[in-house]
PDB file of C-alpha atoms and ligand atoms in Angstrom:
ATOM      1  CA  MET A 262     -25.224 -10.378  19.977  1.00  0.00           C
ATOM      2  CA  SER A 263     -23.430 -11.736  17.219  1.00  0.00           C
ATOM      3  CA  ALA A 264     -19.808 -10.265  16.672  1.00  0.00           C
ATOM      4  CA  ASP A 265     -19.084  -7.495  13.883  1.00  0.00           C
ATOM      5  CA  CYS A 266     -17.815  -8.569  10.822  1.00  0.00           C
ATOM      6  CA  TYR A 267     -14.916  -7.795   8.627  1.00  0.00           C
ATOM      7  CA  ALA A 268     -13.206  -9.318   5.292  1.00  0.00           C
ATOM      8  CA  VAL A 269     -10.766  -8.378   2.905  1.00  0.00           C
ATOM      9  CA  ILE A 270     -12.317  -9.556  -0.953  1.00  0.00           C
ATOM     10  CA  GLY A 271      -9.605 -10.380  -3.675  1.00  0.00           C
ATOM     11  CA  ASN A 272      -8.255 -12.752  -6.205  1.00  0.00           C
ATOM     12  CA  PRO A 273      -6.100 -14.775  -4.689  1.00  0.00           C
ATOM     13  CA  VAL A 274      -6.330 -13.921  -1.593  1.00  0.00           C
ATOM     14  CA  ALA A 275      -5.739 -16.625   0.706  1.00  0.00           C
ATOM     15  CA  HIS A 276      -2.380 -16.045   1.387  1.00  0.00           C
ATOM     16  CA  SER A 277      -3.725 -12.401   3.095  1.00  0.00           C
ATOM     17  CA  LEU A 278      -2.232 -11.375   6.343  1.00  0.00           C
ATOM     18  CA  SER A 279      -5.126  -9.104   6.795  1.00  0.00           C
ATOM     19  CA  PRO A 280      -7.132 -11.330   9.169  1.00  0.00           C
ATOM     20  CA  LEU A 281      -4.238 -12.228  11.432  1.00  0.00           C
ATOM     21  CA  ILE A 282      -3.410  -8.328  11.345  1.00  0.00           C
ATOM     22  CA  HIS A 283      -7.052  -6.888  12.019  1.00  0.00           C
ATOM     23  CA  ARG A 284      -7.591  -9.929  14.641  1.00  0.00           C
ATOM     24  CA  ALA A 285      -4.079  -9.129  16.728  1.00  0.00           C
ATOM     25  CA  PHE A 286      -5.650  -5.665  16.512  1.00  0.00           C
ATOM     26  CA  ALA A 287      -8.867  -6.600  17.768  1.00  0.00           C
ATOM     27  CA  ARG A 288      -7.203  -8.126  20.900  1.00  0.00           C
ATOM     28  CA  GLN A 289      -5.598  -4.682  21.700  1.00  0.00           C
ATOM     29  CA  SER A 290      -8.913  -3.323  21.844  1.00  0.00           C
ATOM     30  CA  GLU A 291     -10.925  -6.315  23.441  1.00  0.00           C
ATOM     31  CA  ASP A 292     -13.343  -5.901  20.724  1.00  0.00           C
ATOM     32  CA  SER A 293     -15.050  -9.455  19.461  1.00  0.00           C
ATOM     33  CA  LEU A 294     -14.711  -9.215  15.960  1.00  0.00           C
ATOM     34  CA  THR A 295     -14.592 -11.939  13.047  1.00  0.00           C
ATOM     35  CA  TYR A 296     -12.872 -11.318   9.573  1.00  0.00           C
ATOM     36  CA  SER A 297     -11.999 -13.296   7.242  1.00  0.00           C
ATOM     37  CA  PHE A 298     -11.250 -13.296   3.182  1.00  0.00           C
ATOM     38  CA  ILE A 299     -13.526 -13.559   0.150  1.00  0.00           C
ATOM     39  CA  GLU A 300     -12.370 -14.813  -3.176  1.00  0.00           C
ATOM     40  CA  THR A 301     -14.163 -13.313  -5.711  1.00  0.00           C
ATOM     41  CA  PRO A 302     -13.920 -14.441  -9.652  1.00  0.00           C
ATOM     42  CA  PRO A 303     -12.695 -11.112 -11.734  1.00  0.00           C
ATOM     43  CA  ASP A 304     -16.266 -10.182 -12.742  1.00  0.00           C
ATOM     44  CA  GLY A 305     -17.363 -11.177  -9.146  1.00  0.00           C
ATOM     45  CA  PHE A 306     -16.647  -7.766  -7.081  1.00  0.00           C
ATOM     46  CA  ALA A 307     -19.693  -6.036  -7.122  1.00  0.00           C
ATOM     47  CA  SER A 308     -21.688  -8.976  -6.178  1.00  0.00           C
ATOM     48  CA  GLY A 309     -19.312 -10.416  -3.747  1.00  0.00           C
ATOM     49  CA  ALA A 310     -19.251  -7.209  -1.893  1.00  0.00           C
ATOM     50  CA  ALA A 311     -23.078  -6.308  -2.043  1.00  0.00           C
ATOM     51  CA  ASP A 312     -23.812  -9.712  -0.359  1.00  0.00           C
ATOM     52  CA  PHE A 313     -21.454  -9.614   2.672  1.00  0.00           C
ATOM     53  CA  PHE A 314     -22.927  -6.002   3.275  1.00  0.00           C
ATOM     54  CA  ASP A 315     -26.337  -7.441   2.612  1.00  0.00           C
ATOM     55  CA  ALA A 316     -25.308 -10.077   5.099  1.00  0.00           C
ATOM     56  CA  GLY A 317     -24.369  -7.063   7.715  1.00  0.00           C
ATOM     57  CA  GLY A 318     -20.848  -6.734   7.000  1.00  0.00           C
ATOM     58  CA  CYS A 319     -19.483  -3.725   8.902  1.00  0.00           C
ATOM     59  CA  GLY A 320     -16.015  -3.327   7.007  1.00  0.00           C
ATOM     60  CA  LEU A 321     -14.282  -4.681   3.855  1.00  0.00           C
ATOM     61  CA  ASN A 322     -10.692  -4.246   2.406  1.00  0.00           C
ATOM     62  CA  VAL A 323     -10.285  -4.211  -0.552  1.00  0.00           C
ATOM     63  CA  THR A 324      -7.141  -5.831  -2.518  1.00  0.00           C
ATOM     64  CA  VAL A 325      -5.929  -6.845  -5.674  1.00  0.00           C
ATOM     65  CA  PRO A 326      -7.486  -6.678  -8.629  1.00  0.00           C
ATOM     66  CA  PHE A 327     -10.312  -4.963  -7.288  1.00  0.00           C
ATOM     67  CA  LYS A 328      -8.907  -1.456  -6.318  1.00  0.00           C
ATOM     68  CA  SER A 329     -10.661   0.448  -8.869  1.00  0.00           C
ATOM     69  CA  GLN A 330     -13.502  -1.749  -9.180  1.00  0.00           C
ATOM     70  CA  ALA A 331     -14.502  -0.815  -5.556  1.00  0.00           C
ATOM     71  CA  TYR A 332     -13.540   2.992  -6.347  1.00  0.00           C
ATOM     72  CA  ASP A 333     -16.350   2.581  -9.088  1.00  0.00           C
ATOM     73  CA  TRP A 334     -18.510   0.664  -6.357  1.00  0.00           C
ATOM     74  CA  VAL A 335     -18.707   3.174  -3.748  1.00  0.00           C
ATOM     75  CA  ASP A 336     -20.186   6.256  -3.375  1.00  0.00           C
ATOM     76  CA  PHE A 337     -18.170   8.373  -1.645  1.00  0.00           C
ATOM     77  CA  ARG A 338     -14.426   8.903  -1.989  1.00  0.00           C
ATOM     78  CA  ASP A 339     -11.342   9.866   0.429  1.00  0.00           C
ATOM     79  CA  GLU A 340      -8.950  12.518  -0.957  1.00  0.00           C
ATOM     80  CA  TYR A 341      -6.469   9.153  -0.870  1.00  0.00           C
ATOM     81  CA  SER A 342      -8.297   6.884  -2.746  1.00  0.00           C
ATOM     82  CA  ARG A 343      -9.517  10.364  -5.461  1.00  0.00           C
ATOM     83  CA  GLU A 344      -5.731  10.697  -5.440  1.00  0.00           C
ATOM     84  CA  ALA A 345      -5.177   6.993  -6.498  1.00  0.00           C
ATOM     85  CA  GLY A 346      -8.321   6.233  -8.552  1.00  0.00           C
ATOM     86  CA  ALA A 347      -8.044   2.932  -5.889  1.00  0.00           C
ATOM     87  CA  VAL A 348     -10.119   2.193  -2.723  1.00  0.00           C
ATOM     88  CA  ASN A 349      -8.907  -0.528  -0.448  1.00  0.00           C
ATOM     89  CA  THR A 350     -11.111   0.101   2.498  1.00  0.00           C
ATOM     90  CA  ILE A 351     -15.103   0.545   2.595  1.00  0.00           C
ATOM     91  CA  LYS A 352     -17.351   1.466   5.948  1.00  0.00           C
ATOM     92  CA  PRO A 353     -20.976   1.536   5.389  1.00  0.00           C
ATOM     93  CA  THR A 354     -22.957   4.421   6.663  1.00  0.00           C
ATOM     94  CA  GLN A 355     -26.662   5.357   6.663  1.00  0.00           C
ATOM     95  CA  GLU A 356     -25.913   7.417   3.550  1.00  0.00           C
ATOM     96  CA  GLY A 357     -24.235   5.205   1.343  1.00  0.00           C
ATOM     97  CA  PHE A 358     -20.762   3.391   1.211  1.00  0.00           C
ATOM     98  CA  GLU A 359     -17.868   5.256   1.600  1.00  0.00           C
ATOM     99  CA  GLY A 360     -14.271   4.643   0.192  1.00  0.00           C
ATOM    100  CA  PHE A 361     -10.950   5.079   1.766  1.00  0.00           C
ATOM    101  CA  ASN A 362      -7.423   4.657   0.376  1.00  0.00           C
ATOM    102  CA  THR A 363      -4.887   3.927   3.094  1.00  0.00           C
ATOM    103  CA  ASP A 364      -1.774   2.737   1.612  1.00  0.00           C
ATOM    104  CA  GLY A 365       0.053   6.113   0.880  1.00  0.00           C
ATOM    105  CA  ILE A 366      -0.981   6.865   5.220  1.00  0.00           C
ATOM    106  CA  GLY A 367       0.495   3.436   5.786  1.00  0.00           C
ATOM    107  CA  LEU A 368       4.169   4.185   3.455  1.00  0.00           C
ATOM    108  CA  MET A 369       4.225   7.786   5.677  1.00  0.00           C
ATOM    109  CA  ARG A 370       3.596   6.152   8.843  1.00  0.00           C
ATOM    110  CA  ASP A 371       6.348   3.311   8.041  1.00  0.00           C
ATOM    111  CA  LEU A 372       8.638   5.787   6.917  1.00  0.00           C
ATOM    112  CA  GLU A 373       8.180   7.591  10.331  1.00  0.00           C
ATOM    113  CA  ARG A 374       8.501   4.046  11.777  1.00  0.00           C
ATOM    114  CA  LEU A 375      11.753   3.421  10.013  1.00  0.00           C
ATOM    115  CA  GLY A 376      13.149   7.188  11.316  1.00  0.00           C
ATOM    116  CA  TRP A 377      13.485   8.042   7.440  1.00  0.00           C
ATOM    117  CA  SER A 378      12.368  11.303   7.684  1.00  0.00           C
ATOM    118  CA  PRO A 379      10.767  12.651   4.059  1.00  0.00           C
ATOM    119  CA  THR A 380      10.867  16.192   5.311  1.00  0.00           C
ATOM    120  CA  GLY A 381      12.901  17.439   2.595  1.00  0.00           C
ATOM    121  CA  ALA A 382      14.419  14.097   0.895  1.00  0.00           C
ATOM    122  CA  ARG A 383      14.916  13.728  -2.847  1.00  0.00           C
ATOM    123  CA  VAL A 384      12.658  10.722  -3.807  1.00  0.00           C
ATOM    124  CA  LEU A 385      12.426   8.450  -6.153  1.00  0.00           C
ATOM    125  CA  ILE A 386       9.681   6.185  -7.716  1.00  0.00           C
ATOM    126  CA  LEU A 387      10.109   3.469  -9.445  1.00  0.00           C
ATOM    127  CA  GLY A 388       6.845   2.387 -11.415  1.00  0.00           C
ATOM    128  CA  ALA A 389       4.100   4.257 -12.715  1.00  0.00           C
ATOM    129  CA  GLY A 390       0.898   1.831 -12.214  1.00  0.00           C
ATOM    130  CA  GLY A 391      -1.454   1.886  -9.157  1.00  0.00           C
ATOM    131  CA  ALA A 392       1.233   0.945  -6.704  1.00  0.00           C
ATOM    132  CA  ALA A 393       2.841   4.244  -7.588  1.00  0.00           C
ATOM    133  CA  ARG A 394      -0.291   6.473  -7.889  1.00  0.00           C
ATOM    134  CA  GLY A 395      -1.114   5.706  -4.192  1.00  0.00           C
ATOM    135  CA  ILE A 396       1.727   7.446  -3.156  1.00  0.00           C
ATOM    136  CA  VAL A 397       2.727  10.176  -4.615  1.00  0.00           C
ATOM    137  CA  GLY A 398       0.274  12.772  -2.981  1.00  0.00           C
ATOM    138  CA  PRO A 399       1.070  11.439   0.470  1.00  0.00           C
ATOM    139  CA  LEU A 400       4.805  11.634  -0.178  1.00  0.00           C
ATOM    140  CA  LEU A 401       3.925  15.449  -1.558  1.00  0.00           C
ATOM    141  CA  ARG A 402       2.047  16.194   1.459  1.00  0.00           C
ATOM    142  CA  GLY A 403       4.470  15.230   4.030  1.00  0.00           C
ATOM    143  CA  SER A 404       6.731  18.291   2.706  1.00  0.00           C
ATOM    144  CA  VAL A 405       9.328  15.763   0.398  1.00  0.00           C
ATOM    145  CA  GLY A 406      11.944  17.788  -1.796  1.00  0.00           C
ATOM    146  CA  ALA A 407      11.409  16.731  -4.682  1.00  0.00           C
ATOM    147  CA  VAL A 408       9.547  13.659  -6.156  1.00  0.00           C
ATOM    148  CA  THR A 409      10.722  11.994  -9.609  1.00  0.00           C
ATOM    149  CA  ILE A 410       8.949   8.950 -11.311  1.00  0.00           C
ATOM    150  CA  ALA A 411      11.023   6.395 -13.460  1.00  0.00           C
ATOM    151  CA  ASN A 412       9.304   4.137 -15.493  1.00  0.00           C
ATOM    152  CA  ARG A 413       9.825   1.265 -17.618  1.00  0.00           C
ATOM    153  CA  THR A 414       7.257   2.692 -20.328  1.00  0.00           C
ATOM    154  CA  LYS A 415       8.507   6.344 -20.035  1.00  0.00           C
ATOM    155  CA  ARG A 416       5.266   7.288 -21.614  1.00  0.00           C
ATOM    156  CA  LYS A 417       3.108   6.113 -18.317  1.00  0.00           C
ATOM    157  CA  ALA A 418       5.853   8.257 -15.776  1.00  0.00           C
ATOM    158  CA  ARG A 419       4.784  11.421 -17.711  1.00  0.00           C
ATOM    159  CA  GLU A 420       0.937  11.009 -17.378  1.00  0.00           C
ATOM    160  CA  LEU A 421       1.355  10.132 -13.534  1.00  0.00           C
ATOM    161  CA  ALA A 422       3.930  13.263 -12.962  1.00  0.00           C
ATOM    162  CA  ASP A 423       1.904  15.477 -15.148  1.00  0.00           C
ATOM    163  CA  GLU A 424      -1.441  14.827 -12.575  1.00  0.00           C
ATOM    164  CA  PHE A 425       0.921  16.650  -9.706  1.00  0.00           C
ATOM    165  CA  GLU A 426       2.577  19.746  -9.375  1.00  0.00           C
ATOM    166  CA  GLY A 427       6.097  19.710  -9.435  1.00  0.00           C
ATOM    167  CA  VAL A 428       6.363  15.976 -10.040  1.00  0.00           C
ATOM    168  CA  ASP A 429       9.465  14.934 -12.527  1.00  0.00           C
ATOM    169  CA  TRP A 430       9.572  12.181 -14.545  1.00  0.00           C
ATOM    170  CA  THR A 431      12.100   9.626 -16.559  1.00  0.00           C
ATOM    171  CA  GLY A 432      12.351   6.563 -17.852  1.00  0.00           C
ATOM    172  CA  LEU A 433      13.893   3.554 -15.758  1.00  0.00           C
ATOM    173  CA  ASP A 434      17.046   3.340 -18.280  1.00  0.00           C
ATOM    174  CA  LYS A 435      17.429   7.099 -18.140  1.00  0.00           C
ATOM    175  CA  ILE A 436      17.917   7.906 -14.201  1.00  0.00           C
ATOM    176  CA  GLU A 437      20.527  10.513 -13.454  1.00  0.00           C
ATOM    177  CA  GLY A 438      21.146  12.168 -10.193  1.00  0.00           C
ATOM    178  CA  LEU A 439      21.471  11.565  -6.310  1.00  0.00           C
ATOM    179  CA  TRP A 440      18.381  10.472  -4.169  1.00  0.00           C
ATOM    180  CA  ASP A 441      17.877  10.243  -0.201  1.00  0.00           C
ATOM    181  CA  ILE A 442      14.690   7.230  -0.390  1.00  0.00           C
ATOM    182  CA  VAL A 443      13.944   5.226  -3.795  1.00  0.00           C
ATOM    183  CA  ILE A 444      10.846   3.485  -3.152  1.00  0.00           C
ATOM    184  CA  ASN A 445      10.092   0.237  -5.568  1.00  0.00           C
ATOM    185  CA  ALA A 446       6.586   0.774  -6.928  1.00  0.00           C
ATOM    186  CA  THR A 447       7.303  -2.067  -9.502  1.00  0.00           C
ATOM    187  CA  SER A 448       5.613  -5.631 -10.008  1.00  0.00           C
ATOM    188  CA  ALA A 449       8.805  -6.623 -10.732  1.00  0.00           C
ATOM    189  CA  GLY A 450      10.138  -7.575  -7.578  1.00  0.00           C
ATOM    190  CA  ILE A 451       7.501  -9.964  -7.341  1.00  0.00           C
ATOM    191  CA  ASP A 452       9.379 -12.029 -10.584  1.00  0.00           C
ATOM    192  CA  ASP A 453      12.348 -12.098  -8.700  1.00  0.00           C
ATOM    193  CA  GLU A 454      13.949  -9.096 -11.052  1.00  0.00           C
ATOM    194  CA  GLY A 455      15.521  -6.802  -8.343  1.00  0.00           C
ATOM    195  CA  ALA A 456      18.204  -5.628 -10.608  1.00  0.00           C
ATOM    196  CA  ILE A 457      15.551  -2.649 -12.361  1.00  0.00           C
ATOM    197  CA  VAL A 458      17.646  -0.384 -11.838  1.00  0.00           C
ATOM    198  CA  THR A 459      21.929   0.098 -11.774  1.00  0.00           C
ATOM    199  CA  ARG A 460      23.193  -0.047  -7.849  1.00  0.00           C
ATOM    200  CA  ASP A 461      24.968   3.301  -8.387  1.00  0.00           C
ATOM    201  CA  THR A 462      20.989   5.280  -8.149  1.00  0.00           C
ATOM    202  CA  LEU A 463      20.343   3.425  -4.826  1.00  0.00           C
ATOM    203  CA  ARG A 464      23.751   4.355  -3.226  1.00  0.00           C
ATOM    204  CA  ASN A 465      23.832   5.517  -0.382  1.00  0.00           C
ATOM    205  CA  ALA A 466      20.036   6.124  -0.324  1.00  0.00           C
ATOM    206  CA  LEU A 467      17.370   5.199   2.191  1.00  0.00           C
ATOM    207  CA  CYS A 468      15.717   1.905  -0.248  1.00  0.00           C
ATOM    208  CA  TYR A 469      12.156   0.554   0.412  1.00  0.00           C
ATOM    209  CA  ASP A 470      10.036  -2.053  -1.332  1.00  0.00           C
ATOM    210  CA  LEU A 471       6.253  -1.646  -1.003  1.00  0.00           C
ATOM    211  CA  TYR A 472       6.146  -5.437  -1.339  1.00  0.00           C
ATOM    212  CA  TYR A 473       7.150  -8.573   0.834  1.00  0.00           C
ATOM    213  CA  ARG A 474       7.869 -11.907   1.244  1.00  0.00           C
ATOM    214  CA  SER A 475       6.790 -14.819   3.287  1.00  0.00           C
ATOM    215  CA  ASP A 476      10.516 -16.474   2.434  1.00  0.00           C
ATOM    216  CA  GLY A 477      12.368 -14.047   2.981  1.00  0.00           C
ATOM    217  CA  ASN A 478      14.354  -9.975   1.720  1.00  0.00           C
ATOM    218  CA  THR A 479      12.584  -8.977  -1.772  1.00  0.00           C
ATOM    219  CA  PRO A 480      14.481  -9.109  -4.808  1.00  0.00           C
ATOM    220  CA  PHE A 481      15.047  -5.317  -4.545  1.00  0.00           C
ATOM    221  CA  VAL A 482      15.877  -5.137  -1.325  1.00  0.00           C
ATOM    222  CA  ARG A 483      18.335  -7.818  -1.757  1.00  0.00           C
ATOM    223  CA  TRP A 484      19.733  -6.335  -4.685  1.00  0.00           C
ATOM    224  CA  ALA A 485      19.940  -2.637  -2.529  1.00  0.00           C
ATOM    225  CA  GLN A 486      21.685  -3.974   0.192  1.00  0.00           C
ATOM    226  CA  ALA A 487      25.272  -4.136  -1.280  1.00  0.00           C
ATOM    227  CA  VAL A 488      25.016  -0.215  -1.787  1.00  0.00           C
ATOM    228  CA  ALA A 489      21.967   1.255   0.026  1.00  0.00           C
ATOM    229  CA  SER A 490      22.369   3.134   3.490  1.00  0.00           C
ATOM    230  CA  ALA A 491      19.392   1.040   4.535  1.00  0.00           C
ATOM    231  CA  THR A 492      16.226  -1.113   3.198  1.00  0.00           C
ATOM    232  CA  SER A 493      13.226  -1.883   4.081  1.00  0.00           C
ATOM    233  CA  ASP A 494      10.378  -4.372   2.915  1.00  0.00           C
ATOM    234  CA  GLY A 495       6.826  -3.400   2.889  1.00  0.00           C
ATOM    235  CA  LEU A 496       5.816  -5.250   5.958  1.00  0.00           C
ATOM    236  CA  GLY A 497       5.446  -2.327   7.997  1.00  0.00           C
ATOM    237  CA  MET A 498       3.349  -0.068   5.608  1.00  0.00           C
ATOM    238  CA  LEU A 499       1.051  -3.352   5.188  1.00  0.00           C
ATOM    239  CA  VAL A 500       0.394  -3.288   9.304  1.00  0.00           C
ATOM    240  CA  GLU A 501       0.432   0.816   8.806  1.00  0.00           C
ATOM    241  CA  GLN A 502      -2.884   0.128   6.211  1.00  0.00           C
ATOM    242  CA  ALA A 503      -4.318  -2.306   7.921  1.00  0.00           C
ATOM    243  CA  ALA A 504      -4.366   0.520  11.394  1.00  0.00           C
ATOM    244  CA  GLU A 505      -5.676   2.825   9.403  1.00  0.00           C
ATOM    245  CA  ALA A 506      -8.182   1.335   8.415  1.00  0.00           C
ATOM    246  CA  PHE A 507      -9.366  -0.318  12.103  1.00  0.00           C
ATOM    247  CA  ARG A 508      -9.170   3.343  12.822  1.00  0.00           C
ATOM    248  CA  ILE A 509     -11.259   4.174  10.512  1.00  0.00           C
ATOM    249  CA  TRP A 510     -14.258   1.600  11.337  1.00  0.00           C
ATOM    250  CA  ARG A 511     -13.662   1.325  15.111  1.00  0.00           C
ATOM    251  CA  GLY A 512     -12.721   4.783  16.053  1.00  0.00           C
ATOM    252  CA  TYR A 513      -9.517   2.579  17.656  1.00  0.00           C
ATOM    253  CA  GLU A 514      -5.483   3.549  17.049  1.00  0.00           C
ATOM    254  CA  PRO A 515      -4.057   0.121  17.529  1.00  0.00           C
ATOM    255  CA  ASP A 516      -0.451  -0.547  18.455  1.00  0.00           C
ATOM    256  CA  THR A 517       1.087  -1.902  14.861  1.00  0.00           C
ATOM    257  CA  VAL A 518       4.968  -1.964  16.124  1.00  0.00           C
ATOM    258  CA  SER A 519       3.715  -5.412  18.530  1.00  0.00           C
ATOM    259  CA  VAL A 520       1.880  -6.275  16.158  1.00  0.00           C
ATOM    260  CA  LEU A 521       4.722  -6.284  13.424  1.00  0.00           C
ATOM    261  CA  ARG A 522       6.933  -8.305  15.432  1.00  0.00           C
ATOM    262  CA  GLN A 523       4.679 -10.952  15.819  1.00  0.00           C
ATOM    263  CA  LEU A 524       4.185 -10.741  11.549  1.00  0.00           C
ATOM    264  CA  ARG A 525       8.084 -10.561  11.291  1.00  0.00           C
ATOM    265  CA  ARG A 526       7.898 -14.218  13.042  1.00  0.00           C
ATOM    266  CA  HIS A 527       5.229 -14.981  11.834  1.00  0.00           C
ATOM    267  CA  VAL A 528       5.729 -14.772   7.632  1.00  0.00           C
TER     268      VAL A 528
HETATM  269  P1  LIG B 266       0.475  -2.380  -9.499  1.00  0.00           P
HETATM  270  O1  LIG B 266      -0.613  -1.690  -9.253  1.00  0.00           O
HETATM  271  O2  LIG B 266       1.070  -3.210  -8.506  1.00  0.00           O
HETATM  272  O3  LIG B 266       1.463  -0.936  -9.895  1.00  0.00           O
HETATM  273  P2  LIG B 266       0.387  -2.443 -12.357  1.00  0.00           P
HETATM  274  O4  LIG B 266      -0.651  -0.705 -12.889  1.00  0.00           O
HETATM  275  O5  LIG B 266       0.286  -3.319 -13.466  1.00  0.00           O
HETATM  276  O6  LIG B 266       0.094  -2.753 -11.197  1.00  0.00           O
HETATM  277  O7  LIG B 266       1.976  -1.412 -12.813  1.00  0.00           O
HETATM  278  C1  LIG B 266       2.843  -2.230 -12.536  1.00  0.00           C
HETATM  279  C2  LIG B 266       4.564  -1.629 -12.560  1.00  0.00           C
HETATM  280  O8  LIG B 266       5.506  -1.752 -12.474  1.00  0.00           O
HETATM  281  C3  LIG B 266       4.233  -0.713 -13.914  1.00  0.00           C
HETATM  282  O9  LIG B 266       5.196   0.423 -13.646  1.00  0.00           O
HETATM  283  C4  LIG B 266       5.496  -1.615 -14.477  1.00  0.00           C
HETATM  284  O10 LIG B 266       6.150  -0.964 -15.695  1.00  0.00           O
HETATM  285  P3  LIG B 266       5.179  -0.483 -17.326  1.00  0.00           P
HETATM  286  O11 LIG B 266       4.284   0.162 -16.950  1.00  0.00           O
HETATM  287  O12 LIG B 266       6.668  -0.277 -18.086  1.00  0.00           O
HETATM  288  O13 LIG B 266       4.939  -1.819 -17.727  1.00  0.00           O
HETATM  289  C5  LIG B 266       6.431  -1.852 -13.658  1.00  0.00           C
HETATM  290  N1  LIG B 266       7.228  -3.390 -14.223  1.00  0.00           N
HETATM  291  C6  LIG B 266       6.538  -4.653 -14.314  1.00  0.00           C
HETATM  292  N2  LIG B 266       7.459  -5.789 -14.507  1.00  0.00           N
HETATM  293  C7  LIG B 266       8.556  -5.063 -14.551  1.00  0.00           C
HETATM  294  C8  LIG B 266       9.459  -5.353 -15.233  1.00  0.00           C
HETATM  295  N3  LIG B 266       9.973  -6.328 -15.361  1.00  0.00           N
HETATM  296  N4  LIG B 266      10.948  -4.276 -14.986  1.00  0.00           N
HETATM  297  C9  LIG B 266      10.424  -3.072 -14.786  1.00  0.00           C
HETATM  298  N5  LIG B 266       9.023  -2.398 -14.779  1.00  0.00           N
HETATM  299  C10 LIG B 266       8.065  -3.622 -14.491  1.00  0.00           C
END
């Protein structure tokens, strides 16, 4: 019998760590499966996904820039993907394609792993794009004390905050107050601009970057380190969101800590 096939689709996607992570999970569960990557042109998501499933694919992860196209493409959507307007995990069923978004769950599990309890915490989210959208609902359900969204373009901060009850918003240059947890959800760090907020904003806070880099700390983590009470990049979240996808597909909950340790040696 041939092995079950999984893949991640994106553009660019060759750098993705998902194949490494899922193959490590499969070794734990002693499943025989393959996990590859599919790079399609910007307008090629629908045909790429359809070809993969027509050939017998058992599950697909979706990454940049296709998560909102995947949201439109699937037949059913879970609560997390509806909130995020984005799908990162697709499972074929008899009734049609089910879409999930495991990013928010991934963040919450990684905060738990780090011992950063969100309960009652004053949380500041930097950014109001797709990455921010995916984490607001899970944070609110995690019993945080308060959530504020700060964005360079204030209108987008207001629009995102308005979609949720009790969420505040402000401009990146207007942040005031004290924060227990600050989460970088802007893509700014990717371009070496860590200093998107003043160090005063980050003082004594737990500072989490949704992103990670293979060549050392992210600019946001480097910027925060001087004043934060602790810092983390998003590699743990990447492993946790993958673990949730694996559970959705295969009903098996992998051990994430050992896989994260392996990845730290790799990246
Ligand atoms: P993603 O899906 O990764 O969130 P996105 O939807 O393009 O990507 O959103 C990018 C986010 O990073 C936005 O909040 C953006 O701010 P604007 O809405 O003002 O564009 C933010 N961002 C990107 N570059 C930035 C920079 N140099 N300084 C501050 N914020 C930045």
